[in-house]
CSV table of C-alpha atoms in Angstrom, one decimal:
chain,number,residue,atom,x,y,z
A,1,UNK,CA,-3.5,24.5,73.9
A,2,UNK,CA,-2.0,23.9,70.5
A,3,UNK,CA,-2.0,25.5,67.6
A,4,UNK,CA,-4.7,24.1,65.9
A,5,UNK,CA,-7.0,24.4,68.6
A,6,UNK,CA,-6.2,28.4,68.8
A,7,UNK,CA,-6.6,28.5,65.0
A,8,UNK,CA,-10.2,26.9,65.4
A,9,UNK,CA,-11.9,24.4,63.1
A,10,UNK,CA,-11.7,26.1,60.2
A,11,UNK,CA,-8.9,27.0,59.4
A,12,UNK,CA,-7.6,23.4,59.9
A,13,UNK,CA,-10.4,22.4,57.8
A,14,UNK,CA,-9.5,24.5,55.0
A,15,UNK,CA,-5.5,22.9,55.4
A,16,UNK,CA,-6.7,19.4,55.1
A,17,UNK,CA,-8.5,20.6,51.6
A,18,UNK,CA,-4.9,23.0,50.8
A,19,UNK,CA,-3.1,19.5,51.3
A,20,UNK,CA,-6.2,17.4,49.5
A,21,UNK,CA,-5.7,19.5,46.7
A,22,UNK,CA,-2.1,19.4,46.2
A,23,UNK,CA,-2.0,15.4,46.5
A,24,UNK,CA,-4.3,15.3,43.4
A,25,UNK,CA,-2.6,17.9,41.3
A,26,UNK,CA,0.7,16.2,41.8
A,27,UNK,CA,-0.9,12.8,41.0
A,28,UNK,CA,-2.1,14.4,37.7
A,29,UNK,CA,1.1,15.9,36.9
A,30,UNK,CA,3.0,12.7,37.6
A,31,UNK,CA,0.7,10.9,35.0
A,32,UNK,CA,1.1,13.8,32.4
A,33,UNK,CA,4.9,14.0,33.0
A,34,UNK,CA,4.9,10.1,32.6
A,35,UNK,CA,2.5,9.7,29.4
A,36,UNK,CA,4.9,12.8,27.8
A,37,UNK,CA,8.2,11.1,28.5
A,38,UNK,CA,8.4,7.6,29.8
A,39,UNK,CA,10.6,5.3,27.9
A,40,UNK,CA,9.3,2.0,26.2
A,41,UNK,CA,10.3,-0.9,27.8
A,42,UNK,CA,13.8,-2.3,26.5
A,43,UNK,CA,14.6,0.8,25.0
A,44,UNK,CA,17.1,3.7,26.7
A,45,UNK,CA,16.1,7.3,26.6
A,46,UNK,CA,18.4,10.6,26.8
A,47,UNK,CA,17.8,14.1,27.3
A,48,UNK,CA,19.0,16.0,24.1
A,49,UNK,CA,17.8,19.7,24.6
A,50,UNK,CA,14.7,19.3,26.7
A,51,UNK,CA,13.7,16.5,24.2
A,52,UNK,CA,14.1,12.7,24.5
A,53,UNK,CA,16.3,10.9,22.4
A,54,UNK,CA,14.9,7.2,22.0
A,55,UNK,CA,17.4,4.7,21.4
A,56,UNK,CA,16.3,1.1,20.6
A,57,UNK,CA,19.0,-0.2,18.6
A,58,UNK,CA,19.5,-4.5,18.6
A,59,UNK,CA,16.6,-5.1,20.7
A,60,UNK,CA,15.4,-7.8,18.6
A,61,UNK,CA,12.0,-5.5,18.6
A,62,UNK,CA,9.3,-7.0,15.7
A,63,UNK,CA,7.4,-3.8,15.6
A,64,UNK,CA,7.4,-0.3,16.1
A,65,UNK,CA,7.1,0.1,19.7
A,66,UNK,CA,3.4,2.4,20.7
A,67,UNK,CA,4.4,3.8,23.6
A,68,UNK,CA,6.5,6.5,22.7
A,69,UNK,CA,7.5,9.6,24.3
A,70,UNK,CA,6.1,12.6,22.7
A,71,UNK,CA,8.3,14.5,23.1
A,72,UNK,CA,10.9,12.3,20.8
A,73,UNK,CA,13.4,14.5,19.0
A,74,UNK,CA,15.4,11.1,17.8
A,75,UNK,CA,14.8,7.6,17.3
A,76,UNK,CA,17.0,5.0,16.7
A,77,UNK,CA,15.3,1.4,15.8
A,78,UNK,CA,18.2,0.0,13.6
A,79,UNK,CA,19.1,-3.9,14.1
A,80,UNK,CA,15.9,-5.0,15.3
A,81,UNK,CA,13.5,-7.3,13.2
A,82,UNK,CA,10.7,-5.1,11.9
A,83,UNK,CA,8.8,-6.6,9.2
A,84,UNK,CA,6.5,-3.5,8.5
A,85,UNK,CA,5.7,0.3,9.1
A,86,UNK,CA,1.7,0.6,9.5
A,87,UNK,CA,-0.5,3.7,9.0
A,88,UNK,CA,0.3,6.0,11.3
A,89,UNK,CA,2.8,4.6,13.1
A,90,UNK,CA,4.2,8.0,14.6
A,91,UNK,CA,1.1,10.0,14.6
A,92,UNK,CA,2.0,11.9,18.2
A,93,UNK,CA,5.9,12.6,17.5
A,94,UNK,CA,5.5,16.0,16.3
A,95,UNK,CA,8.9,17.0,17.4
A,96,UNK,CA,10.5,14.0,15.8
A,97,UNK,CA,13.3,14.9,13.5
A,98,UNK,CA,15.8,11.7,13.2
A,99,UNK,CA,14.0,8.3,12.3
A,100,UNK,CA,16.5,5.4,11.9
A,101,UNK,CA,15.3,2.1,10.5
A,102,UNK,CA,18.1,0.8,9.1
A,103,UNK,CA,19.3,-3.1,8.8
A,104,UNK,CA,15.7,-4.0,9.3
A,105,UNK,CA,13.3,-7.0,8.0
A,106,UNK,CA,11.2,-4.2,6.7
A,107,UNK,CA,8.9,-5.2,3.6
A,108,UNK,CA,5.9,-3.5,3.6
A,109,UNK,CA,5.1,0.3,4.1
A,110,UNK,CA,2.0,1.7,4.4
A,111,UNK,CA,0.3,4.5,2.8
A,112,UNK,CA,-0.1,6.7,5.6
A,113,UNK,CA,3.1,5.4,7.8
A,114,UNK,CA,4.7,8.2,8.1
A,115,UNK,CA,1.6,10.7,8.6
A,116,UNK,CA,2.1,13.9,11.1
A,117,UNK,CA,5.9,14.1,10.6
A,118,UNK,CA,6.3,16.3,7.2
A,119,UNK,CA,7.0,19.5,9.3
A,120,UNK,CA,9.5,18.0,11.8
A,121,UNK,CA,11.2,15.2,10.3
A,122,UNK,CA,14.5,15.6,8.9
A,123,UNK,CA,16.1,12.5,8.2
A,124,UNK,CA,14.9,9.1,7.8
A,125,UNK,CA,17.0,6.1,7.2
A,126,UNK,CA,15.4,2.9,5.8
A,127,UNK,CA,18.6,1.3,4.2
A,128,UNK,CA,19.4,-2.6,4.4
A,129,UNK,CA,15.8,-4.1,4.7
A,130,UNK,CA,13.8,-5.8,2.6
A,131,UNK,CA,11.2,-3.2,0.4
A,132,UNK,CA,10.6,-3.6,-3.0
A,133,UNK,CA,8.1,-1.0,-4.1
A,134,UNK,CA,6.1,2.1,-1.6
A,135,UNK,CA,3.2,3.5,-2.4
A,136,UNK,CA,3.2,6.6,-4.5
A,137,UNK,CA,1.9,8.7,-1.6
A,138,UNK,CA,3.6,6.9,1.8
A,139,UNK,CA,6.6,10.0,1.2
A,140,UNK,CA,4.1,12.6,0.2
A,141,UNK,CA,4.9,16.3,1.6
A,142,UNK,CA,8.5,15.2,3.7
A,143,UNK,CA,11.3,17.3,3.7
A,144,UNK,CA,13.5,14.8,5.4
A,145,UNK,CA,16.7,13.4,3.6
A,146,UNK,CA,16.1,9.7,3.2
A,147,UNK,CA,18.0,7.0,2.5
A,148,UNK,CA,16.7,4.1,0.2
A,149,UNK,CA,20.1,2.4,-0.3
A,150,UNK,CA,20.3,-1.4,-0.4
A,151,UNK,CA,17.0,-2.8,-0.7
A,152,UNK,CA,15.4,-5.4,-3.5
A,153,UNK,CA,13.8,-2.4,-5.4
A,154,UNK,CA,11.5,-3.1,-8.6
A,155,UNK,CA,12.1,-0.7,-11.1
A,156,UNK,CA,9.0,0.2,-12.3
A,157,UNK,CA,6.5,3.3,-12.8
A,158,UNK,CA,5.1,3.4,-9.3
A,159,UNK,CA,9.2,3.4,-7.9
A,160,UNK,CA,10.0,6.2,-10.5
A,161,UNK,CA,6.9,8.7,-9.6
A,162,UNK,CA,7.9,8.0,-5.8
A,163,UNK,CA,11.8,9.2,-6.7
A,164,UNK,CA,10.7,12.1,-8.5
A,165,UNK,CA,9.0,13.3,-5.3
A,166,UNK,CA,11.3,12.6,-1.9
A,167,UNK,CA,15.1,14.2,-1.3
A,168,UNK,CA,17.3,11.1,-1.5
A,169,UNK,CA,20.1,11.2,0.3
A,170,UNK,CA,23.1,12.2,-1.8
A,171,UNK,CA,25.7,9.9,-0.5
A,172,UNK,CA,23.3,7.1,-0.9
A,173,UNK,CA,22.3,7.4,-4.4
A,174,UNK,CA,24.1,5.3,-6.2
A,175,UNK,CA,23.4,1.9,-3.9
A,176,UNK,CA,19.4,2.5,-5.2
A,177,UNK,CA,19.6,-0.6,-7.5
A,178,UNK,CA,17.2,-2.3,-9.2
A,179,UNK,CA,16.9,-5.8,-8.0
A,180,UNK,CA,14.1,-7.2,-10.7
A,181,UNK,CA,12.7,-4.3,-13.5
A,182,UNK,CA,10.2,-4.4,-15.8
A,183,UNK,CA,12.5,-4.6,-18.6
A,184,UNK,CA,15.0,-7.2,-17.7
A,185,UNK,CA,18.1,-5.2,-18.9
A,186,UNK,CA,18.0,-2.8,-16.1
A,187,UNK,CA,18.3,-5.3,-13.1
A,188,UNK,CA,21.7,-4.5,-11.0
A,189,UNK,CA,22.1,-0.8,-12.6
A,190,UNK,CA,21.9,2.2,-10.4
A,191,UNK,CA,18.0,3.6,-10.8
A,192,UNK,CA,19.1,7.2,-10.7
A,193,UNK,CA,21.7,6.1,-13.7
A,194,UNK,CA,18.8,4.5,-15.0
A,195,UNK,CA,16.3,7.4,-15.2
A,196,UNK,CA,19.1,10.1,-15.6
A,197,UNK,CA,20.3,8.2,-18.9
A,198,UNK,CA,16.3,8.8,-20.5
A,199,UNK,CA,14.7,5.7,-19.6
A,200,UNK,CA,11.2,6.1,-18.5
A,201,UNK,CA,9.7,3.0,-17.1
A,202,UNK,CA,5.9,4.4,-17.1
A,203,UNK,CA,5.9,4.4,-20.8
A,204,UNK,CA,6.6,0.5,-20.3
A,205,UNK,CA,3.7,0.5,-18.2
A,206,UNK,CA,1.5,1.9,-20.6
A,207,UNK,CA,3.1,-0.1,-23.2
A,208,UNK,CA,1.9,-3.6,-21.2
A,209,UNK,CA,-1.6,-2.0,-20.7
A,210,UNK,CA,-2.1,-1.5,-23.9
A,211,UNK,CA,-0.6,-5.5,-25.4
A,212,UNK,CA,-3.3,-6.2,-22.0
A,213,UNK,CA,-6.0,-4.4,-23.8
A,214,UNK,CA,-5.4,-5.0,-27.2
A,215,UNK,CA,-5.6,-9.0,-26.1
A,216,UNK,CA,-9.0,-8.3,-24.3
A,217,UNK,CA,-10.3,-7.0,-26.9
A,218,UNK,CA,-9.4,-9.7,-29.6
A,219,UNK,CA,-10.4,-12.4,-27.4
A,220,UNK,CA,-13.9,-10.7,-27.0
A,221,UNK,CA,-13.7,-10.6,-31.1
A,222,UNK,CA,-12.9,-14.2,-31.4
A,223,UNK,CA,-15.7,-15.2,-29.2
A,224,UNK,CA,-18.0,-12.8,-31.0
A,225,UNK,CA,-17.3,-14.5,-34.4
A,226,UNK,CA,-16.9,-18.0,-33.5
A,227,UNK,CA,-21.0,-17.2,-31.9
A,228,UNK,CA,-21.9,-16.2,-35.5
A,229,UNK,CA,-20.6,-19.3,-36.9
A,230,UNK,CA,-22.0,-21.7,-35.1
A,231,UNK,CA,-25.5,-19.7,-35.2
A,232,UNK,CA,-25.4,-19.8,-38.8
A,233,UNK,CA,-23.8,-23.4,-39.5
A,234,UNK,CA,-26.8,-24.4,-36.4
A,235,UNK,CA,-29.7,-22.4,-39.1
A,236,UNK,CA,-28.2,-23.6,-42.1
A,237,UNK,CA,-28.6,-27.1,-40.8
A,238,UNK,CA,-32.3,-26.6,-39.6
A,239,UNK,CA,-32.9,-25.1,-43.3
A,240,UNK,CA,-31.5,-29.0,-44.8
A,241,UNK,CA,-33.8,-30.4,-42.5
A,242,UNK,CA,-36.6,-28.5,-43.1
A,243,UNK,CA,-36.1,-28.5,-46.9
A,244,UNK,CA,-35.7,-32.7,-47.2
A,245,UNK,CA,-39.3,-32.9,-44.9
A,246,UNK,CA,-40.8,-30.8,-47.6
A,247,UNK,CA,-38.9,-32.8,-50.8
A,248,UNK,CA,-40.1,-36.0,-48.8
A,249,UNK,CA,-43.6,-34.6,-48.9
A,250,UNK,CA,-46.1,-36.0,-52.1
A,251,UNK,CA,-46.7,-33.2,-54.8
A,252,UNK,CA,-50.3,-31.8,-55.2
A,253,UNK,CA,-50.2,-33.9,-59.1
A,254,UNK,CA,-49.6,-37.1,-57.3
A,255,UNK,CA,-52.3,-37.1,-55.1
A,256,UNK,CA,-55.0,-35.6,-57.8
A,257,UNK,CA,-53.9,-39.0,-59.8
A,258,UNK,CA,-53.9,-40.8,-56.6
A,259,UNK,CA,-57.8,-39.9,-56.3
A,260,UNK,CA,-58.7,-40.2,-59.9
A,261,UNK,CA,-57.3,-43.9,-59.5
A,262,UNK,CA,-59.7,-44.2,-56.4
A,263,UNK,CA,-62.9,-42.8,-58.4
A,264,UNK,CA,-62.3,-45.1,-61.4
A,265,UNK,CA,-61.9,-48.5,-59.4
A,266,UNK,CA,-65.1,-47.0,-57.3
């Protein structure tokens, strides 16, 4: 007689479900542990203090890859071709501090691209790529030190009110140059050198708007008396008309001598 058999049936029933059990905890785990820190495909991950260090670098990637570890402390996405960061992009990396997209094709950035990451995120790099204006809000509440060095920037209100609110990387400064500006002077000066030497490039803004308004508004004038000329050159002409029927008409005394004529011959 074996074990089992001296055990009886329930206790080996009870063992199958012990062993049951365990199979599907460890399944789950293994699908947790992979959805927390598997590594996207082309990419090579690292260990970096119990976090993962993504590195992605020359992978000829075209967007910003979705299946991320969560647990991302770095990542490096330099020297790909990435023509765009969408809303949201890095909504799960809550640990993410390092966010490298240099010497990209980067020309658009969305309003709410880098969403979730104020608290963590220490240092972004979006140097050598292709932006020439952000919206006023896409840096909103980040601490991180970024670097906007060496893109086609437009210098205009919209650029100036996104400065005033992000932490430029010092050692970057300088190579912030206006490509194109809204006054043509400006184009190839430093825009910190710009803006520190007075220049404010929303009064330029306003300035347009109003020439844009003032234009409007003399066009609608135009249109309003040019209406009121030809309604009274059009009356005045039905007047003439009116007043040669009447002229054309015969007077009251010619038609009395008209009758009188009739009543004699009669």
């Amino acid at each position: 007689m074996n074990m089992q058999e001296l055990l009886g049936p329930d206790v080996s029933r009870k063992s199958h479900k012990i062993n049951g059990f365990t199979v599907v905890w460890g399944l789950l785990l293994g699908i947790l542990f992979s959805s927390v820190s598997s590594c996207p495909t082309g990419c090579h991950c690292t260990e970096k203090s119990g976090m993962t260090v993504v590195q992605c670098m020359s992978r000829k990637l075209n967007k910003i890859p979705s299946d991320l570890p969560r647990d991302t402390v770095a990542l490096i996405l330099a020297s790909n071709h990435i023509t765009k960061i969408p809303n949201l992009a890095f909504k799960e990396l809550n640990y993410l501090q390092e966010l490298d997209l240099s010497n990209n094709d980067i020309e658009t950035v969305d309003v709410a691209a880098f969403h979730g990451l104020s608290d963590s995120l220490l240092v972004l790099d979006l140097s050598n790529n292709r932006i020439q204006s952000v919206p006023k809000e896409a840096f909103a509440h980040l601490r991180a030190k970024i670097n906007l060095s060496n893109n086609p920037w437009h210098c205009e209100c919209v650029l100036q009110e996104v400065l005033r609110e992000l932490r430029l990387d010092p050692e970057s400064v300088k190579d912030v140059v206006c490509h194109t500006a809204v006054q043509e002077e400006y184009t190839g000066r430093s825009v910190i050198q710009v803006l520190d030497s007075g220049i404010n490039f929303c009064n330029f803004h306003h300035k347009t708007t109003d020439v844009a308004m003032f234009v409007t508004m003399f066009g609608w004038f135009t249109m309003v008396i040019g209406y009121v000329i030809y309604y009274v050159r059009h009356n005045q002409e039905d007047a003439r008309r009116h007043l040669e029927y009447l002229k054309s008409l015969p007077s009251s005394s010619q038609i009395t001598k008209d009758f009188d004529t009739i009543s004699t011959v009669l």
